[in-house]
Tab-separated table of C-alpha atoms in Angstrom:
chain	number	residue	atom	x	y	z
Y	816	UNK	CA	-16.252	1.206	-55.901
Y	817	UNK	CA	-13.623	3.691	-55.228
Y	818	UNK	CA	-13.040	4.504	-51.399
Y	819	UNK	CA	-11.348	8.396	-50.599
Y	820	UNK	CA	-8.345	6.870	-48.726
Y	821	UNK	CA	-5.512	8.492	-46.804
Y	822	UNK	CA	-2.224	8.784	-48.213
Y	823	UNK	CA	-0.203	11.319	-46.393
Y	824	UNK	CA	-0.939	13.194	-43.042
Y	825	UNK	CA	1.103	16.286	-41.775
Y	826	UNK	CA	0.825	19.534	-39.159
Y	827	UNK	CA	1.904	22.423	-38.282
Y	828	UNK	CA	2.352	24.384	-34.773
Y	829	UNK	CA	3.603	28.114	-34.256
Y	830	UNK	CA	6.755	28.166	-32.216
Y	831	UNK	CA	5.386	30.256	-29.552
Y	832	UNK	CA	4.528	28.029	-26.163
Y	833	UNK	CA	2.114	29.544	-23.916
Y	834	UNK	CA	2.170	27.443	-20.679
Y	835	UNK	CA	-1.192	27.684	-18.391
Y	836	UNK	CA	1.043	29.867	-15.901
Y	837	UNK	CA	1.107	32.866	-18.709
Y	838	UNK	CA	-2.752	33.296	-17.694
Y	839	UNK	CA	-2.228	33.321	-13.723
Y	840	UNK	CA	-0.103	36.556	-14.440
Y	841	UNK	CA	-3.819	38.349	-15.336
Y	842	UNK	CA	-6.404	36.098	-14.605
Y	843	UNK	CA	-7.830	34.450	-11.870
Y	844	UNK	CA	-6.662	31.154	-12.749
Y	845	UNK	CA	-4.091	28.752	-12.125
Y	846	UNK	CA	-2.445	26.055	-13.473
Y	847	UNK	CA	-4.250	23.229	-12.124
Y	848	UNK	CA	-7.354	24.746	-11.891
Y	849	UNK	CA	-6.992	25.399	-15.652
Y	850	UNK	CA	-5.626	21.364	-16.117
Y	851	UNK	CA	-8.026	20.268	-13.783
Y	852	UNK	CA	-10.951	21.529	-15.754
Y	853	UNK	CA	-9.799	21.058	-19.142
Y	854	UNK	CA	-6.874	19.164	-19.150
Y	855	UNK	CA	-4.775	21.577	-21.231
Y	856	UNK	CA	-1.358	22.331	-19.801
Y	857	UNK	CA	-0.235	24.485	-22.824
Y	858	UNK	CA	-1.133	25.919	-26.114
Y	859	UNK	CA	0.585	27.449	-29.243
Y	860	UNK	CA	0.065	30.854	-30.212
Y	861	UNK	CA	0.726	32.351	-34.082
Y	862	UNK	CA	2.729	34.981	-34.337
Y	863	UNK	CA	1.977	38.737	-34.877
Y	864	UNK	CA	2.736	38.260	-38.522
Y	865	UNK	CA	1.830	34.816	-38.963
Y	866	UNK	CA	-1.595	33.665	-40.425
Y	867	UNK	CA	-4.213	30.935	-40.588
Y	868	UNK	CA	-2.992	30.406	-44.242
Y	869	UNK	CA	0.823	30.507	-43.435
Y	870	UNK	CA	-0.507	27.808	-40.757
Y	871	UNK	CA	-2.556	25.751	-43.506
Y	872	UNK	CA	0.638	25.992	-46.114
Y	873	UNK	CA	3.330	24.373	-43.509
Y	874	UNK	CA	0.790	21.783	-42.663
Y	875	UNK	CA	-0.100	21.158	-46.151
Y	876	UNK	CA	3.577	20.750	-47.463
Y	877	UNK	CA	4.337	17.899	-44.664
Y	878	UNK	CA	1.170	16.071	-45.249
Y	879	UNK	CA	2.119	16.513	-49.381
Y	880	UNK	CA	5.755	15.421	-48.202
Y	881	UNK	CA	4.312	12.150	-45.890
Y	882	UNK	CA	1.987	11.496	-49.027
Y	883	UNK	CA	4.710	11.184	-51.692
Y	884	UNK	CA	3.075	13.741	-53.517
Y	885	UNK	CA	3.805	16.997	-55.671
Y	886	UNK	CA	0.644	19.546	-55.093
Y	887	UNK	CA	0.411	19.461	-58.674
Y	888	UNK	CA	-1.203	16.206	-58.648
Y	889	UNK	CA	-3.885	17.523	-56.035
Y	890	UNK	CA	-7.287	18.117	-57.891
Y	891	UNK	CA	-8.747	20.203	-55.349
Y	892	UNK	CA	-8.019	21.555	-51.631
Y	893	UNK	CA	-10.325	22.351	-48.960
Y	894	UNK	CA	-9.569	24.444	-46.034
Y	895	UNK	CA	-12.202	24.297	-42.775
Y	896	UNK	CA	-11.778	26.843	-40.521
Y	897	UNK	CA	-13.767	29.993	-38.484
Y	898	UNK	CA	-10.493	31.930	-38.798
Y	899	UNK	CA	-9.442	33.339	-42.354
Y	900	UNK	CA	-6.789	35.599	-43.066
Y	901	UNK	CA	-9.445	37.749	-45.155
Y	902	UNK	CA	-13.373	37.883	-45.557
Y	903	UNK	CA	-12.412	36.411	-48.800
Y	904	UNK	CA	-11.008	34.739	-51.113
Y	905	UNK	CA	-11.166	31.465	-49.435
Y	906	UNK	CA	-7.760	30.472	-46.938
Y	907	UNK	CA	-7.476	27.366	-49.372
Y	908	UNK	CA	-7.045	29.715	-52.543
Y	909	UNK	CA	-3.699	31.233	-50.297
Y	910	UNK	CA	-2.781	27.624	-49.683
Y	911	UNK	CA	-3.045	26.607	-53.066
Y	912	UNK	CA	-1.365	29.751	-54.851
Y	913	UNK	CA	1.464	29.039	-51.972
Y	914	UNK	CA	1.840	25.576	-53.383
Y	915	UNK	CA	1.963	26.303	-57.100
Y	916	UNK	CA	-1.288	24.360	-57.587
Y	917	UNK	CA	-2.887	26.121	-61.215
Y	918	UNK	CA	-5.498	23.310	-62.119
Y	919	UNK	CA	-8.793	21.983	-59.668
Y	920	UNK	CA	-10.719	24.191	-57.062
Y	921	UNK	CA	-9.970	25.304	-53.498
Y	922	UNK	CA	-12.713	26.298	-51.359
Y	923	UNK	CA	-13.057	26.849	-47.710
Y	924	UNK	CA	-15.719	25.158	-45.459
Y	925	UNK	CA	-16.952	26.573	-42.124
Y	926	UNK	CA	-17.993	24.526	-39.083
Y	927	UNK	CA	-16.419	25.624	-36.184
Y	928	UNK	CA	-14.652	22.880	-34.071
Y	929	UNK	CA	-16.644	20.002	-36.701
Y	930	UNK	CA	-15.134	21.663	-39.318
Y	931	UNK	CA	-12.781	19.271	-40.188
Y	932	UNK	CA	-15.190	16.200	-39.961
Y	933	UNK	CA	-17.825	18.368	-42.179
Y	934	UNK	CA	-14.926	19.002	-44.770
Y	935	UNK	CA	-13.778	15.403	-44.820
Y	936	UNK	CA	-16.903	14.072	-45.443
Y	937	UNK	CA	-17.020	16.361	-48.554
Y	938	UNK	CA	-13.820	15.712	-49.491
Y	939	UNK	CA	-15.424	12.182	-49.680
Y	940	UNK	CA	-18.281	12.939	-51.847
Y	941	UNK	CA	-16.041	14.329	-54.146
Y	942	UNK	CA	-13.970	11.565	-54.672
Y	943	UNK	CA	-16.824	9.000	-54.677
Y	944	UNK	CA	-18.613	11.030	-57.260
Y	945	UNK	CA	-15.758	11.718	-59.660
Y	946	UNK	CA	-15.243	15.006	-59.163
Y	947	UNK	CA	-11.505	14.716	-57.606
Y	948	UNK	CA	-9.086	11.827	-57.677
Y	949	UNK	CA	-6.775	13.565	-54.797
Y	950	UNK	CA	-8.122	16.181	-52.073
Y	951	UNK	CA	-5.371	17.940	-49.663
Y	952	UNK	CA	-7.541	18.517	-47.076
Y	953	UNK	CA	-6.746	20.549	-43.921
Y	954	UNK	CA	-7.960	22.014	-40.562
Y	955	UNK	CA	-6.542	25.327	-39.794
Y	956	UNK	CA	-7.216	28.218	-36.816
Y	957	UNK	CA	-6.023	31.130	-35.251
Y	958	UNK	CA	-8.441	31.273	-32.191
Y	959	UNK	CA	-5.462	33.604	-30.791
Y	960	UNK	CA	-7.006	36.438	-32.457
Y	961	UNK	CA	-10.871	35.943	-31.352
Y	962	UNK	CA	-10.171	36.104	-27.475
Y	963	UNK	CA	-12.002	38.124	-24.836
Y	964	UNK	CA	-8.348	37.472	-22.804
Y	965	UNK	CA	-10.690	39.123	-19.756
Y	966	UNK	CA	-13.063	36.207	-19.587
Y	967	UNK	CA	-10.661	33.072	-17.824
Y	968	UNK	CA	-13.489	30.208	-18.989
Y	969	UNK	CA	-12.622	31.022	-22.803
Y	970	UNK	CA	-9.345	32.480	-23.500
Y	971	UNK	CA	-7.313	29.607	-21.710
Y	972	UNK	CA	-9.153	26.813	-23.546
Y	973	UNK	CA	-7.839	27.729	-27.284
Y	974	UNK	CA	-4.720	27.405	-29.513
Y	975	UNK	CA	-3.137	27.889	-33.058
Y	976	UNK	CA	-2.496	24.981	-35.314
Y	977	UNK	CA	-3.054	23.582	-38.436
Y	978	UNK	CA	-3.188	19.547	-39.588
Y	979	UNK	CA	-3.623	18.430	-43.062
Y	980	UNK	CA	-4.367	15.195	-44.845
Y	981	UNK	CA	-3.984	13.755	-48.480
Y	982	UNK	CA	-7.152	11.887	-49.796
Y	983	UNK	CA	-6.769	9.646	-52.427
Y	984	UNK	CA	-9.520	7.611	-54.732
Y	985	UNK	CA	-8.366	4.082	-54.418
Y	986	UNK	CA	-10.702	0.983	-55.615
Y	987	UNK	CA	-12.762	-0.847	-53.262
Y	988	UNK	CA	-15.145	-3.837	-52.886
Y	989	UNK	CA	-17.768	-2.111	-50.891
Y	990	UNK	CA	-17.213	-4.240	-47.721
Y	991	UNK	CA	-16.548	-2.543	-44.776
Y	992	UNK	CA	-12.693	-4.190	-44.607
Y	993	UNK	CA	-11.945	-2.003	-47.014
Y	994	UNK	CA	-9.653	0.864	-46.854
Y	995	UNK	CA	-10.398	4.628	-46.150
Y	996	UNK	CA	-13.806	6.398	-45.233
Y	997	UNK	CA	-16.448	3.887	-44.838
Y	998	UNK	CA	-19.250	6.013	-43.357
Y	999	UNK	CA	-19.845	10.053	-42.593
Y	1000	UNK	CA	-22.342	11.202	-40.121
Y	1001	UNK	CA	-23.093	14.967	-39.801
Y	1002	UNK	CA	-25.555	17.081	-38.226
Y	1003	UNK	CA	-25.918	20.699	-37.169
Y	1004	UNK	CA	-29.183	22.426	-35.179
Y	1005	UNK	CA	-29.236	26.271	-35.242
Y	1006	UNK	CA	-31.560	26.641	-32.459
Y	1007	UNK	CA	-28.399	26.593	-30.121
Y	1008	UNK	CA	-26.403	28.912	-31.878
Y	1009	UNK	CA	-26.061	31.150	-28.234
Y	1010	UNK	CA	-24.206	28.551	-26.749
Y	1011	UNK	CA	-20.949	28.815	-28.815
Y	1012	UNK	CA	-20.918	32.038	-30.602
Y	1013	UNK	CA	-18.543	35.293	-31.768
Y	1014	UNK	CA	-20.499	38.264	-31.381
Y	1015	UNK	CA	-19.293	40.188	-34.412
Y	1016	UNK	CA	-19.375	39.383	-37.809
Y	1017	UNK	CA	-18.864	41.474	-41.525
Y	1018	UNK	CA	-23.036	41.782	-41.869
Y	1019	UNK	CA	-23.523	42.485	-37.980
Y	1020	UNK	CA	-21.158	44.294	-36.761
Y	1021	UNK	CA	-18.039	44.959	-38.928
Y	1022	UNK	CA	-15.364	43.857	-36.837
Y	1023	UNK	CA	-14.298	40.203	-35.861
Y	1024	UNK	CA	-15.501	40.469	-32.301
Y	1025	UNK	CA	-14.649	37.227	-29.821
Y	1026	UNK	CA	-15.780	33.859	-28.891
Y	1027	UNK	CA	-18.284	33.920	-26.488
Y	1028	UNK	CA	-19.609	30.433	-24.784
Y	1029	UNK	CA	-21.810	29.202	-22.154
Y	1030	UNK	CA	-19.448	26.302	-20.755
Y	1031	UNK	CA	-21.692	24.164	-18.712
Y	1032	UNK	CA	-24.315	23.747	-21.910
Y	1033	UNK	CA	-22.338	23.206	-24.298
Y	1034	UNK	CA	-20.495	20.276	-21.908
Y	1035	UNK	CA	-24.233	18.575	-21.713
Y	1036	UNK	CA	-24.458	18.943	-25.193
Y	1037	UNK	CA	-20.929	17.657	-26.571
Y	1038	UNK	CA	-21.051	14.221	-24.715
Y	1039	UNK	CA	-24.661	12.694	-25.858
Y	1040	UNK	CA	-24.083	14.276	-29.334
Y	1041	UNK	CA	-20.711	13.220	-29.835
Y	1042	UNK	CA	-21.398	9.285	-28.603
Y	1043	UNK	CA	-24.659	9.252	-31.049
Y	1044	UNK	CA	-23.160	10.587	-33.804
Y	1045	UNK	CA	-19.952	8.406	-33.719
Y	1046	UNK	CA	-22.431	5.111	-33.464
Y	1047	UNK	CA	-24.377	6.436	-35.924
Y	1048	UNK	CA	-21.091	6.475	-38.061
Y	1049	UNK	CA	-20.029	3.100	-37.145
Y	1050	UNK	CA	-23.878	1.696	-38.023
Y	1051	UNK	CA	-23.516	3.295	-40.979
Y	1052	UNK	CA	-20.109	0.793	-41.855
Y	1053	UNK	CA	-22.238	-1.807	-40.504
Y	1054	UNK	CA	-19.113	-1.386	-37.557
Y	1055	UNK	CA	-19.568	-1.049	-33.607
Y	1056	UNK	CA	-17.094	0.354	-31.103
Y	1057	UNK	CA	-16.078	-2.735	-30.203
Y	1058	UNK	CA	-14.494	-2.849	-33.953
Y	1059	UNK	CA	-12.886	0.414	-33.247
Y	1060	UNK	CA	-9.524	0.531	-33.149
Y	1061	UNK	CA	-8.371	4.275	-32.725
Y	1062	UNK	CA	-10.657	7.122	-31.869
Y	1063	UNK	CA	-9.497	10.395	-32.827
Y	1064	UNK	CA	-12.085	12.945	-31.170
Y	1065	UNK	CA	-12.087	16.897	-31.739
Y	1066	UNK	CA	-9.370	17.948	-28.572
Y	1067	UNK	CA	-11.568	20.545	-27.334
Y	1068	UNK	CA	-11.829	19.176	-23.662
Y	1069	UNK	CA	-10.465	15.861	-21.685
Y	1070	UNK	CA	-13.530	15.593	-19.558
Y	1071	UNK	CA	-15.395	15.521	-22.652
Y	1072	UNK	CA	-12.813	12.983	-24.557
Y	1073	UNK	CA	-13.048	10.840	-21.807
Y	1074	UNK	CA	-17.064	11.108	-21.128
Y	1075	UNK	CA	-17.290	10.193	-24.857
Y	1076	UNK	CA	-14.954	7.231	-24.672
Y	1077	UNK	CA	-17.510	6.139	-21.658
Y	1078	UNK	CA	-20.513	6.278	-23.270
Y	1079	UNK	CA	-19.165	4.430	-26.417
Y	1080	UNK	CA	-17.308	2.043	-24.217
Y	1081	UNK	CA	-13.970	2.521	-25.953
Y	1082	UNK	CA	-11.170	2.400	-23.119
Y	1083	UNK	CA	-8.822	5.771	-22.834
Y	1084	UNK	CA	-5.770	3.065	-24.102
Y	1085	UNK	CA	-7.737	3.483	-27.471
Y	1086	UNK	CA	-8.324	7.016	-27.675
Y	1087	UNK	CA	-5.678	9.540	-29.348
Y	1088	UNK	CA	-5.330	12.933	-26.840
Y	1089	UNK	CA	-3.229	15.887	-27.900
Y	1090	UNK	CA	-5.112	18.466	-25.776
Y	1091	UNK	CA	-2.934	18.575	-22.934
Y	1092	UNK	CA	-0.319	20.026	-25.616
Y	1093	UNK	CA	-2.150	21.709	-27.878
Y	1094	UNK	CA	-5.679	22.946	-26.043
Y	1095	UNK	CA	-8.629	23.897	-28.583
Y	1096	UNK	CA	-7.402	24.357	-31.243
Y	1097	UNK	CA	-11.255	23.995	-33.342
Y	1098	UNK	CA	-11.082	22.404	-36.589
Y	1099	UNK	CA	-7.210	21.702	-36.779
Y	1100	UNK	CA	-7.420	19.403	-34.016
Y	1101	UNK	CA	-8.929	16.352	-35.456
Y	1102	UNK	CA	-5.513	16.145	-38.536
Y	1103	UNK	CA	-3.180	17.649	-36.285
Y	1104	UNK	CA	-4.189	14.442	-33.641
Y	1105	UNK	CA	-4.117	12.224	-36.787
Y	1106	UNK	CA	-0.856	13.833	-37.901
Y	1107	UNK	CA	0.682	13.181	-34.581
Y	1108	UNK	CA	-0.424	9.891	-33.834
Y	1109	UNK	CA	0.868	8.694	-37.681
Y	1110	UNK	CA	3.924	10.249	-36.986
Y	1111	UNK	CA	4.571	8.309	-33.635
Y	1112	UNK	CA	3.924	5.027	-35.555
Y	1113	UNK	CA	0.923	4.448	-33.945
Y	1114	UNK	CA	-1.877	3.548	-36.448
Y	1115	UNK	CA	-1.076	0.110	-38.479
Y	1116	UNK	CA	-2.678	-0.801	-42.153
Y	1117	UNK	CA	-6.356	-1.952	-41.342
Y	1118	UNK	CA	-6.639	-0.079	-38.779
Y	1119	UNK	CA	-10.034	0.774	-37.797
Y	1120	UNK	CA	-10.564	4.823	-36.794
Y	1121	UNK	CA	-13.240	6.880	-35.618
Y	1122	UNK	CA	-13.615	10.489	-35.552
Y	1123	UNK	CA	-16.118	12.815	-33.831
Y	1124	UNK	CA	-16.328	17.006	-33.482
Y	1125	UNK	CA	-19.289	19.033	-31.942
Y	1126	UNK	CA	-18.877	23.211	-32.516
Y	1127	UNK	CA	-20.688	26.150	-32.647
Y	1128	UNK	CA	-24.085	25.866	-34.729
Y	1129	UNK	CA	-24.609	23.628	-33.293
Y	1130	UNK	CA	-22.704	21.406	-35.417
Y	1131	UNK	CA	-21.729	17.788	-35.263
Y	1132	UNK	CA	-20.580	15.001	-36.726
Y	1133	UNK	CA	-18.372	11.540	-37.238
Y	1134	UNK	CA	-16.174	10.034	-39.521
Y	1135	UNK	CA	-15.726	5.669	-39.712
Y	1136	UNK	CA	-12.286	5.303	-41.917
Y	1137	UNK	CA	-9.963	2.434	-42.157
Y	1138	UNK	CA	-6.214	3.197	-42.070
């Protein structure tokens, strides 16, 4: 069988540092109370001229670059994120115009912070059925520009980034010591849509509006769903966490990276954290994490990885991949 398995990894972060102290200048907040609830000391920021798809491009050409790859040998590209450049056409037509990519299909998935996990997984299907033999796929966000910067328990959570990966079709046995993604596990449930929402929209309202979340519920929410969606995932491989040998969770918050870890009885030495650096930064925080952790040498061949995002939907899900 073939297995989508991945060849090059690569990010991107706008040079703009914004430090937890930037908010005490307007907020009510501090820096430790902000650390202390989320465990995000700073953030990156795009600048004014500076897009989701400028974000996308960078990431794209160093995961192209780490793959050993020319974009013309990419067959498709898909782009998840809540925060294009335009209405339309898709962010991952911009990235693949910017890359000089003229054959395949670029489309743009939306899942909020699982974005990345729900693209992935499609990304997958893709390769498994056929329809692609190499997928640049990549997680990309501006969350900059959907902030109520009045409301201290959203606007200090988020950040700008962008993390890409290179899937390749590669033959398999089937077994679950193979490489690449062994198992996908999503799941979404509208009826909690008013926990993590933006309250403007092209149909609704006509203007972008900002991110509006009840904290507390979605923090309930994020730690049962994440643990049963990442075993689910690993049952799937015919895996448990004891097999795991990375996990890679969406960076959204440490309590929640850590209450995950718990449940799934994976110890914190195990688990990759960016947050601290990089805050929220939705569905480019899954590849950038990847991105940074390959880049510090810390994943080996055979390496067994587990990812897992919850956003706004509600929608959820987990990735089992061998490295």
């Amino acid at each position: 069988m073939i297995r989508p398995v991945i060849r090059g990894t690569g990010h991107y972060l706008p040079t703009r540092v914004v430090p937890n102290t930037e908010f005490s200048k307007t907020l009510d907040t501090s820096h430790d109370w902000i650390v202390s609830r989320s465990g995000i000391e700073r953030r990156h920021f795009a600048a004014e001229d500076e897009f989701t798809s400028d974000l996308a491009i960078h990431a794209a050409r160093a995961a192209l670059e780490n793959a050993g790859i020319d974009a013309t040998e990419l067959d498709a590209i898909i782009v998840a994120t809540s925060t294009p450049d335009f209405t339309f056409p898709a962010v991952a037509t911009q990235v693949q115009a910017a890359l000089g990519m003229t054959k395949g299909f670029a489309f743009d998935i939306q899942a909020v912070c699982a974005g990345f996990v729900f693209a992935l997984a499609n990304a997958s299907g893709l390769i498994a059925a056929g329809q692609a033999q190499r997928v640049l796929v990549i997680g990309a966000e501006t969350f900059s520009r959907i902030m109520d910067w009045t409301d201290r328990g959203t606007c200090v959570l988020f950040g700008d980034g962008a993390g890409a990966v290179v899937l390749e079709g590669q033959p398999g046995t089937g077994a679950n010591t193979d490489r690449g993604v062994l198992a996908c596990d999503l799941n979404s449930d509208g009826r909690y849509r008013d926990l993590l929402y933006v309250d403007g929209g092209v149909s609704r309202t006509g203007s972008a509006g900002v991110l509006r979340m009840q904290g507390r519920e979605v923090f309930r929410h994020a730690v049962e769903k994440l643990a049963e969606t990442a075993t689910s995932a690993l049952d799937k491989a015919g895996l448990s966490s004891a097999d795991v040998d990375w996990v890679v969770p969406h960076q959204a918050n440490l309590r929640i990276i850590k209450g995950t870890a718990q449940k799934l009885g994976v110890p914190m030495e195990r688990v990759i954290v960016t947050v601290q650096d990089h805050g929220n930064t939705s569905a480019a925080s899954i590849p950038l994490a990847l991105s940074v952790a390959n880049a510090d040498g810390r994943f080996k061949p055979g390496d067994l990885i587990l990812t897992e995002a919850i956003g706004g939907g509600l929608s959820w899900g987990a990735v089992t991949l061998r490295w």
